[in-house]
Coordinates of C-alpha atoms in Angstrom, one line a residue:
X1 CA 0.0 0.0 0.0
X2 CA 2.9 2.4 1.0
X3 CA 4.7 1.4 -1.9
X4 CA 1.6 2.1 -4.6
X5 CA 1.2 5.2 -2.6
X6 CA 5.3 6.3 -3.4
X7 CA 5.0 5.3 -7.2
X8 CA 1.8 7.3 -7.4
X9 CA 3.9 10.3 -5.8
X10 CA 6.6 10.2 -7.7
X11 CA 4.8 10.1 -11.1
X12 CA 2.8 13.1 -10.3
X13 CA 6.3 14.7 -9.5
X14 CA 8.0 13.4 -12.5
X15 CA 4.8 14.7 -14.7
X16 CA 4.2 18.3 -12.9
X17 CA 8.4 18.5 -14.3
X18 CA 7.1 18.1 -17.7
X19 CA 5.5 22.0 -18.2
X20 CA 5.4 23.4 -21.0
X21 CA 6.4 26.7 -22.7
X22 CA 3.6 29.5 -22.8
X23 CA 1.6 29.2 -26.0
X24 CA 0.7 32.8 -28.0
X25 CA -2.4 33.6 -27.1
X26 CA -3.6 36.7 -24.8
X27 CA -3.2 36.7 -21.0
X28 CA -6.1 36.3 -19.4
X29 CA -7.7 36.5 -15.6
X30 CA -7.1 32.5 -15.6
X31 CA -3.4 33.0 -16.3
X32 CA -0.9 36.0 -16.4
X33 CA 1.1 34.5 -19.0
X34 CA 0.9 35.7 -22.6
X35 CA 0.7 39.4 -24.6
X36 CA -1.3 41.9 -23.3
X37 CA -1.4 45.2 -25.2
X38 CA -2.2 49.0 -24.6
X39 CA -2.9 52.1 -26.6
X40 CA -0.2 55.0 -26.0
X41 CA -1.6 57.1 -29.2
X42 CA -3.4 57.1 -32.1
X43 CA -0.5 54.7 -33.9
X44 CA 1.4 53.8 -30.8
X45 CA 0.8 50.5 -28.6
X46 CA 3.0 49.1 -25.5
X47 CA 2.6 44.9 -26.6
X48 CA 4.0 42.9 -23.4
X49 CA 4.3 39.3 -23.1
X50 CA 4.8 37.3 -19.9
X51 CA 6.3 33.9 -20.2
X52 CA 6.0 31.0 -17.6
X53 CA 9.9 29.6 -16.5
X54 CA 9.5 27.0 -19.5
X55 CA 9.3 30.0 -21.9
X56 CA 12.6 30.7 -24.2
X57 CA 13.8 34.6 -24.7
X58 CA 13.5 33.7 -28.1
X59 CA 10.0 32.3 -27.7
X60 CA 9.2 35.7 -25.7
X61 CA 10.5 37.3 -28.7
X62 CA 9.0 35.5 -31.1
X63 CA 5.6 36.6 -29.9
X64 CA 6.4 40.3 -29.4
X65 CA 7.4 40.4 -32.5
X66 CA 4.4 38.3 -33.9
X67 CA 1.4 40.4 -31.3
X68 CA 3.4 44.1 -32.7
X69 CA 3.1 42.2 -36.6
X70 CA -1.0 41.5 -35.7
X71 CA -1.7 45.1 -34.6
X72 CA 0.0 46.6 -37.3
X73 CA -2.7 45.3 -40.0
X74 CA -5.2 45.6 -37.8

């Protein structure tokens, strides 16, 4: 019983290890993670993205880059 009990606790461990990276999408109340944008002016918009601690720079840049692209034809 112990033992079943110690297996069971070390595959939730072993899977909760496993996150992944913060997929582009919006941040929402649920989670902080993703862009969020504002309007400074007429043609001028601060685009932020928060990734989680699976999230590469590049990634993060990636999706700056990608959110700034999205506004731009908007």
């Amino acid at each position: 019983m112990i033992r079943n009990a110690m297996i069971a606790l070390a595959a939730a461990a072993g899977l909760a290890a496993c996150a992944t990276s913060t997929p582009y999408g919006p941040a929402t109340g649920k989670s902080p993670y993703g862009f969020s944008d504002q309007r400074i002016e007429e043609n001028r918009y601060r685009v932020v993205f928060r990734g989680n601690s699976s999230t590469t720079r590049e990634a993060v840049e990636t999706y700056l880059l990608y959110r700034a692209a999205e506004l731009t034809v908007e």
